Amino acid sequence: MNCGALNDPYLAKEIIDTMRDPLLVLNQDLEVICASKNFYKNFEVVENETVGEFICDLGNGQWNISALQQALRETITTDRVVDDYEIEHMFEGIGRRVMLLNARKFLSPHNGIQKILLVIEDVTEKKELQDELKIMATTDQLTGLFNRYKFYEILEDRIQISKRTGQITALLSIDLDYFKVVNDRYGHCVGDEVLKSVAEILKSTIRSTDTAARIGGDEFAIIIFNPRSIDELKSLLQRIISRISIPMNIQGDIIKIGASIGVSFCPTQTLNLTNLLKFSDDALYAAKGNGRNQYQISEHI
């Protein structure tokens, strides 16, 4: 069966093939009456295995998508109009696809039989680009940690939770000791590798519920949400300092740095983001002033 057999001029094959997005015409049993050339091209199926077939049987069952079948069933049995209904599916031959479905029921003027016009927009690349842009907007490109802006957004959320529940949010401000010496002596390429190594240390040391970020330069920060005890927090601080202090072999050079850490708390010290940052920074500078490569817990009340 071909589109010409429908005797519906606006569904003529020549018109359907001008559509940019893949298009299917289905009967009330969800069998394919005709398809546009871009449907065959985009989804790598052939006409003699498509026309006359139940849509879920296409591609040896690759189109057996429950959400798609449900949407089409509702379209043919009710007055539902499907607009930009997003479906993600893994096809065996062409891989993962994200599709926007638009479906309309209509009556054929030739015989009054109900049919469905289904347009399938493949938005896979668009979604991937959106995901990449989102990652770029929230992630430090060198280390893969969150960047300053995303970190502050998460920290503000944690502060709001602390306000409501009384659970502790600990903010760790971390500055690398002697990093400028490394940059000056070995160059920025080595310095970048050091920063990436420090990021891996932080990620592997904290819990999955905690958040690490690179704030800028050689400055890092961590949110410890609801620490179990102050002793456990102190143990974590010492582990971070000890691991960062281990000499690193970077491109054949043995690099030794340290880390100074300042800690502040919400809600016991403040309910304000600005003050929480200030108190941790003050404690950080105190740690540096006391000899570096150590932590200092803010005593501000």
Short mmCIF file of C-alpha atoms in Angstrom, two decimals:
data_model
loop_
_atom_site.label_atom_id
_atom_site.label_comp_id
_atom_site.label_asym_id
_atom_site.label_seq_id
_atom_site.Cartn_x
_atom_site.Cartn_y
_atom_site.Cartn_z
CA MET A 1 0.00 0.00 0.00
CA ASN A 2 1.31 3.47 -0.76
CA CYS A 3 0.28 7.00 0.05
CA GLY A 4 -1.29 7.51 -3.34
CA ALA A 5 -3.82 4.80 -2.48
CA LEU A 6 -5.26 7.04 0.21
CA ASN A 7 -6.74 9.39 -2.40
CA ASP A 8 -6.15 12.24 0.07
CA PRO A 9 -4.32 15.00 -1.82
CA TYR A 10 -2.75 16.60 1.27
CA LEU A 11 -1.26 13.25 2.23
CA ALA A 12 0.25 12.62 -1.18
CA LYS A 13 3.70 11.06 -1.01
CA GLU A 14 5.31 14.03 -2.70
CA ILE A 15 4.05 16.37 0.02
CA ILE A 16 4.92 14.06 2.90
CA ASP A 17 8.46 13.68 1.62
CA THR A 18 9.01 17.44 1.88
CA MET A 19 8.69 17.23 5.67
CA ARG A 20 11.96 17.82 7.49
CA ASP A 21 10.99 15.70 10.49
CA PRO A 22 10.13 12.00 10.16
CA LEU A 23 6.40 11.50 9.62
CA LEU A 24 4.09 8.49 9.79
CA VAL A 25 0.45 8.03 8.89
CA LEU A 26 -1.18 5.25 10.92
CA ASN A 27 -4.56 3.62 10.77
CA GLN A 28 -6.76 3.04 13.82
CA ASP A 29 -4.96 -0.26 14.50
CA LEU A 30 -1.66 1.63 14.61
CA GLU A 31 -0.47 0.07 11.39
CA VAL A 32 1.70 2.21 9.13
CA ILE A 33 -0.12 3.47 6.04
CA CYS A 34 2.83 5.49 4.77
CA ALA A 35 6.03 7.12 5.96
CA SER A 36 8.17 10.04 4.84
CA LYS A 37 11.60 9.49 3.34
CA ASN A 38 13.16 11.15 6.39
CA PHE A 39 11.60 8.50 8.61
CA TYR A 40 13.40 5.80 6.62
CA LYS A 41 16.61 7.84 6.59
CA ASN A 42 16.72 8.87 10.25
CA PHE A 43 15.72 5.53 11.73
CA GLU A 44 17.38 3.29 9.15
CA VAL A 45 14.33 1.22 8.23
CA VAL A 46 13.10 0.25 4.78
CA GLU A 47 9.67 0.67 3.19
CA ASN A 48 8.88 -3.00 2.63
CA GLU A 49 9.43 -3.62 6.36
CA THR A 50 7.39 -0.57 7.43
CA VAL A 51 4.22 -0.01 5.42
CA GLY A 52 1.41 -2.29 6.63
CA GLU A 53 3.27 -3.16 9.85
CA PHE A 54 2.10 -2.53 13.42
CA ILE A 55 4.26 0.34 14.64
CA CYS A 56 5.63 -1.60 17.62
CA ASP A 57 6.85 -4.34 15.27
CA LEU A 58 9.04 -2.02 13.20
CA GLY A 59 12.77 -2.74 13.14
CA ASN A 60 12.30 -6.26 14.51
CA GLY A 61 10.50 -4.91 17.55
CA GLN A 62 12.83 -1.96 18.17
CA TRP A 63 9.80 0.35 18.11
CA ASN A 64 8.08 -1.61 20.86
CA ILE A 65 8.01 1.49 23.08
CA SER A 66 5.24 1.33 25.68
CA ALA A 67 4.99 5.12 26.12
CA LEU A 68 4.64 5.59 22.36
CA GLN A 69 1.95 2.92 22.06
CA GLN A 70 0.01 4.35 25.02
CA ALA A 71 0.09 7.88 23.57
CA LEU A 72 -1.15 6.66 20.18
CA ARG A 73 -3.87 4.47 21.71
CA GLU A 74 -5.18 7.46 23.64
CA THR A 75 -5.04 9.59 20.50
CA ILE A 76 -7.14 7.15 18.48
CA THR A 77 -9.67 6.35 21.24
CA THR A 78 -10.03 9.82 22.81
CA ASP A 79 -9.64 13.42 21.77
CA ARG A 80 -6.11 13.58 23.17
CA VAL A 81 -3.70 15.70 21.17
CA VAL A 82 -0.04 14.80 21.62
CA ASP A 83 2.18 17.90 21.69
CA ASP A 84 5.96 17.70 22.11
CA TYR A 85 5.75 14.48 24.11
CA GLU A 86 9.35 13.53 24.88
CA ILE A 87 10.45 9.91 24.67
CA GLU A 88 13.96 8.54 25.10
CA HIS A 89 14.70 5.14 23.62
CA MET A 90 17.71 2.96 22.81
CA PHE A 91 17.58 1.54 19.30
CA GLU A 92 19.78 -1.43 18.53
CA GLY A 93 21.05 -0.05 15.25
CA ILE A 94 21.28 3.72 15.76
CA GLY A 95 21.71 3.99 19.52
CA ARG A 96 20.00 6.28 22.01
CA ARG A 97 17.50 8.74 20.61
CA VAL A 98 15.47 11.48 22.26
CA MET A 99 12.28 12.17 20.31
CA LEU A 100 9.49 14.73 20.52
CA LEU A 101 6.18 13.27 19.36
CA ASN A 102 3.33 15.28 17.89
CA ALA A 103 0.22 13.30 16.96
CA ARG A 104 -3.21 14.25 15.63
CA LYS A 105 -6.27 12.15 14.83
CA PHE A 106 -8.18 12.94 11.67
CA LEU A 107 -10.92 11.45 9.54
CA SER A 108 -10.08 10.54 5.98
CA PRO A 109 -12.42 12.53 3.69
CA HIS A 110 -12.33 9.60 1.29
CA ASN A 111 -13.85 6.95 3.56
CA GLY A 112 -14.32 8.56 6.98
CA ILE A 113 -11.85 6.17 8.63
CA GLN A 114 -9.85 7.50 11.57
CA LYS A 115 -6.13 7.90 11.07
CA ILE A 116 -3.22 9.35 13.01
CA LEU A 117 -0.65 11.77 11.70
CA LEU A 118 2.52 11.29 13.76
CA VAL A 119 5.49 13.63 13.46
CA ILE A 120 8.70 12.55 15.21
CA GLU A 121 11.31 15.21 15.87
CA ASP A 122 14.73 13.77 16.70
CA VAL A 123 16.15 16.14 19.33
CA THR A 124 19.03 13.93 20.44
CA GLU A 125 21.79 16.29 19.34
CA LYS A 126 19.92 19.30 20.70
CA LYS A 127 19.54 17.63 24.11
CA GLU A 128 23.18 16.58 24.14
CA LEU A 129 24.20 20.17 23.37
CA GLN A 130 21.95 21.44 26.15
CA ASP A 131 23.51 18.94 28.56
CA GLU A 132 27.01 20.02 27.50
CA LEU A 133 26.17 23.70 27.94
CA LYS A 134 24.66 22.97 31.35
CA ILE A 135 27.82 21.13 32.39
CA MET A 136 29.99 23.97 31.10
CA ALA A 137 27.92 26.49 33.02
CA THR A 138 28.22 24.63 36.32
CA THR A 139 31.57 22.84 36.11
CA ASP A 140 35.18 23.90 36.39
CA GLN A 141 36.59 22.82 33.05
CA LEU A 142 40.07 21.96 34.40
CA THR A 143 39.19 19.78 37.38
CA GLY A 144 35.64 18.60 36.67
CA LEU A 145 34.49 19.88 40.07
CA PHE A 146 31.61 22.31 40.44
CA ASN A 147 32.55 25.91 39.71
CA ARG A 148 32.11 28.89 42.02
CA TYR A 149 28.61 29.80 40.82
CA LYS A 150 27.13 26.33 41.13
CA PHE A 151 28.83 25.81 44.47
CA TYR A 152 27.29 28.96 45.93
CA GLU A 153 23.89 27.87 44.63
CA ILE A 154 24.24 24.49 46.38
CA LEU A 155 25.55 26.16 49.52
CA GLU A 156 22.55 28.50 49.64
CA ASP A 157 20.24 25.48 49.36
CA ARG A 158 22.06 23.78 52.23
CA ILE A 159 21.75 26.91 54.36
CA GLN A 160 17.99 26.96 53.78
CA ILE A 161 17.76 23.31 54.85
CA SER A 162 19.81 24.09 57.96
CA LYS A 163 17.46 26.93 58.78
CA ARG A 164 14.43 24.63 58.59
CA THR A 165 15.85 21.52 60.23
CA GLY A 166 18.73 22.67 62.42
CA GLN A 167 21.06 20.21 60.67
CA ILE A 168 24.63 21.41 60.47
CA THR A 169 26.22 22.61 57.25
CA ALA A 170 30.01 22.88 57.49
CA LEU A 171 31.85 25.02 54.94
CA LEU A 172 35.50 24.23 54.28
CA SER A 173 37.56 26.89 52.51
CA ILE A 174 40.80 25.38 51.18
CA ASP A 175 43.86 27.17 49.86
CA LEU A 176 46.94 25.35 48.56
CA ASP A 177 50.21 26.23 50.24
CA TYR A 178 53.25 26.99 48.05
CA PHE A 179 51.26 26.57 44.84
CA LYS A 180 52.60 29.85 43.43
CA VAL A 181 56.12 28.49 43.85
CA VAL A 182 55.16 25.43 41.80
CA ASN A 183 53.70 27.58 39.03
CA ASP A 184 56.73 29.86 38.94
CA ARG A 185 59.27 27.04 39.00
CA TYR A 186 57.65 24.37 36.85
CA GLY A 187 55.14 26.29 34.75
CA HIS A 188 51.39 26.35 34.42
CA CYS A 189 51.13 22.94 32.74
CA VAL A 190 52.54 21.29 35.85
CA GLY A 191 50.42 23.58 38.01
CA ASP A 192 47.28 22.46 36.19
CA GLU A 193 48.16 18.81 36.78
CA VAL A 194 48.61 19.57 40.48
CA LEU A 195 45.16 21.17 40.60
CA LYS A 196 43.63 18.14 38.90
CA SER A 197 45.36 15.82 41.37
CA VAL A 198 44.05 17.85 44.31
CA ALA A 199 40.53 17.67 42.85
CA GLU A 200 40.77 13.87 42.67
CA ILE A 201 41.97 13.76 46.27
CA LEU A 202 38.99 15.83 47.43
CA LYS A 203 36.47 13.77 45.44
CA SER A 204 37.84 10.50 46.79
CA THR A 205 38.00 11.72 50.39
CA ILE A 206 34.56 13.21 50.97
CA ARG A 207 31.19 11.41 51.12
CA SER A 208 28.80 11.20 48.19
CA THR A 209 26.46 13.58 50.06
CA ASP A 210 29.17 16.25 50.29
CA THR A 211 30.07 18.77 47.60
CA ALA A 212 33.50 19.89 46.39
CA ALA A 213 34.27 22.80 44.08
CA ARG A 214 37.13 24.78 42.66
CA ILE A 215 36.41 28.39 43.52
CA GLY A 216 39.24 29.78 41.39
CA GLY A 217 43.03 29.63 41.07
CA ASP A 218 44.27 27.33 43.81
CA GLU A 219 41.18 27.86 45.98
CA PHE A 220 38.82 24.98 46.66
CA ALA A 221 35.79 24.57 48.90
CA ILE A 222 33.75 21.73 50.33
CA ILE A 223 30.27 21.53 51.82
CA ILE A 224 29.94 18.88 54.51
CA PHE A 225 26.23 18.50 55.11
CA ASN A 226 25.14 17.13 58.47
CA PRO A 227 28.52 15.80 59.69
CA ARG A 228 28.11 12.94 62.14
CA SER A 229 30.31 14.56 64.79
CA ILE A 230 32.95 17.22 65.23
CA ASP A 231 35.54 14.50 65.79
CA GLU A 232 34.69 12.88 62.46
CA LEU A 233 34.91 16.28 60.78
CA LYS A 234 38.34 16.91 62.30
CA SER A 235 39.47 13.50 61.11
CA LEU A 236 38.34 14.38 57.58
CA LEU A 237 40.19 17.70 57.71
CA GLN A 238 43.39 15.94 58.74
CA ARG A 239 43.00 13.32 56.00
CA ILE A 240 42.64 16.01 53.37
CA ILE A 241 45.73 17.83 54.59
CA SER A 242 47.76 14.63 54.88
CA ARG A 243 46.84 13.38 51.40
CA ILE A 244 47.53 16.72 49.71
CA SER A 245 50.88 16.89 51.52
CA ILE A 246 52.10 13.63 49.97
CA PRO A 247 54.65 14.51 47.25
CA MET A 248 53.25 14.22 43.72
CA ASN A 249 55.11 12.94 40.69
CA ILE A 250 54.00 15.32 37.95
CA GLN A 251 55.67 14.81 34.55
CA GLY A 252 58.78 13.47 36.26
CA ASP A 253 59.02 16.30 38.80
CA ILE A 254 58.41 15.68 42.49
CA ILE A 255 56.00 18.35 43.65
CA LYS A 256 55.30 19.06 47.31
CA ILE A 257 52.51 21.37 48.39
CA GLY A 258 50.28 21.72 51.41
CA ALA A 259 46.76 22.83 52.24
CA SER A 260 45.35 25.30 54.72
CA ILE A 261 41.68 24.95 55.62
CA GLY A 262 39.21 27.23 57.36
CA VAL A 263 35.86 25.92 58.63
CA SER A 264 32.60 27.67 59.51
CA PHE A 265 29.16 26.37 60.42
CA CYS A 266 25.50 26.99 59.78
CA PRO A 267 23.18 27.44 61.67
CA THR A 268 25.28 27.55 64.87
CA GLN A 269 27.37 30.51 63.70
CA THR A 270 25.26 32.19 61.04
CA LEU A 271 22.25 31.79 58.79
CA ASN A 272 23.72 34.06 56.15
CA LEU A 273 25.72 32.97 53.08
CA THR A 274 27.95 36.03 53.14
CA ASN A 275 28.85 35.56 56.80
CA LEU A 276 29.41 31.83 56.38
CA LEU A 277 31.94 32.54 53.61
CA LYS A 278 33.58 35.30 55.64
CA PHE A 279 33.96 33.17 58.75
CA SER A 280 35.54 30.29 56.83
CA ASP A 281 37.89 32.69 55.02
CA ASP A 282 38.90 34.28 58.33
CA ALA A 283 39.64 30.83 59.76
CA LEU A 284 41.62 29.97 56.61
CA TYR A 285 43.82 33.04 56.97
CA ALA A 286 44.33 32.18 60.64
CA ALA A 287 45.51 28.69 59.61
CA LYS A 288 47.97 30.22 57.17
CA GLY A 289 49.15 32.69 59.79
CA ASN A 290 49.77 29.87 62.25
CA GLY A 291 52.22 28.12 59.94
CA ARG A 292 50.12 26.71 57.06
CA ASN A 293 49.34 23.09 56.21
CA GLN A 294 46.74 22.90 58.98
CA TYR A 295 43.08 23.61 59.63
CA GLN A 296 41.40 26.22 61.76
CA ILE A 297 37.80 26.04 62.92
CA SER A 298 36.06 29.41 63.21
CA GLU A 299 35.28 30.40 66.74
CA HIS A 300 32.78 33.07 65.72
CA ILE A 301 29.51 32.84 67.64
#
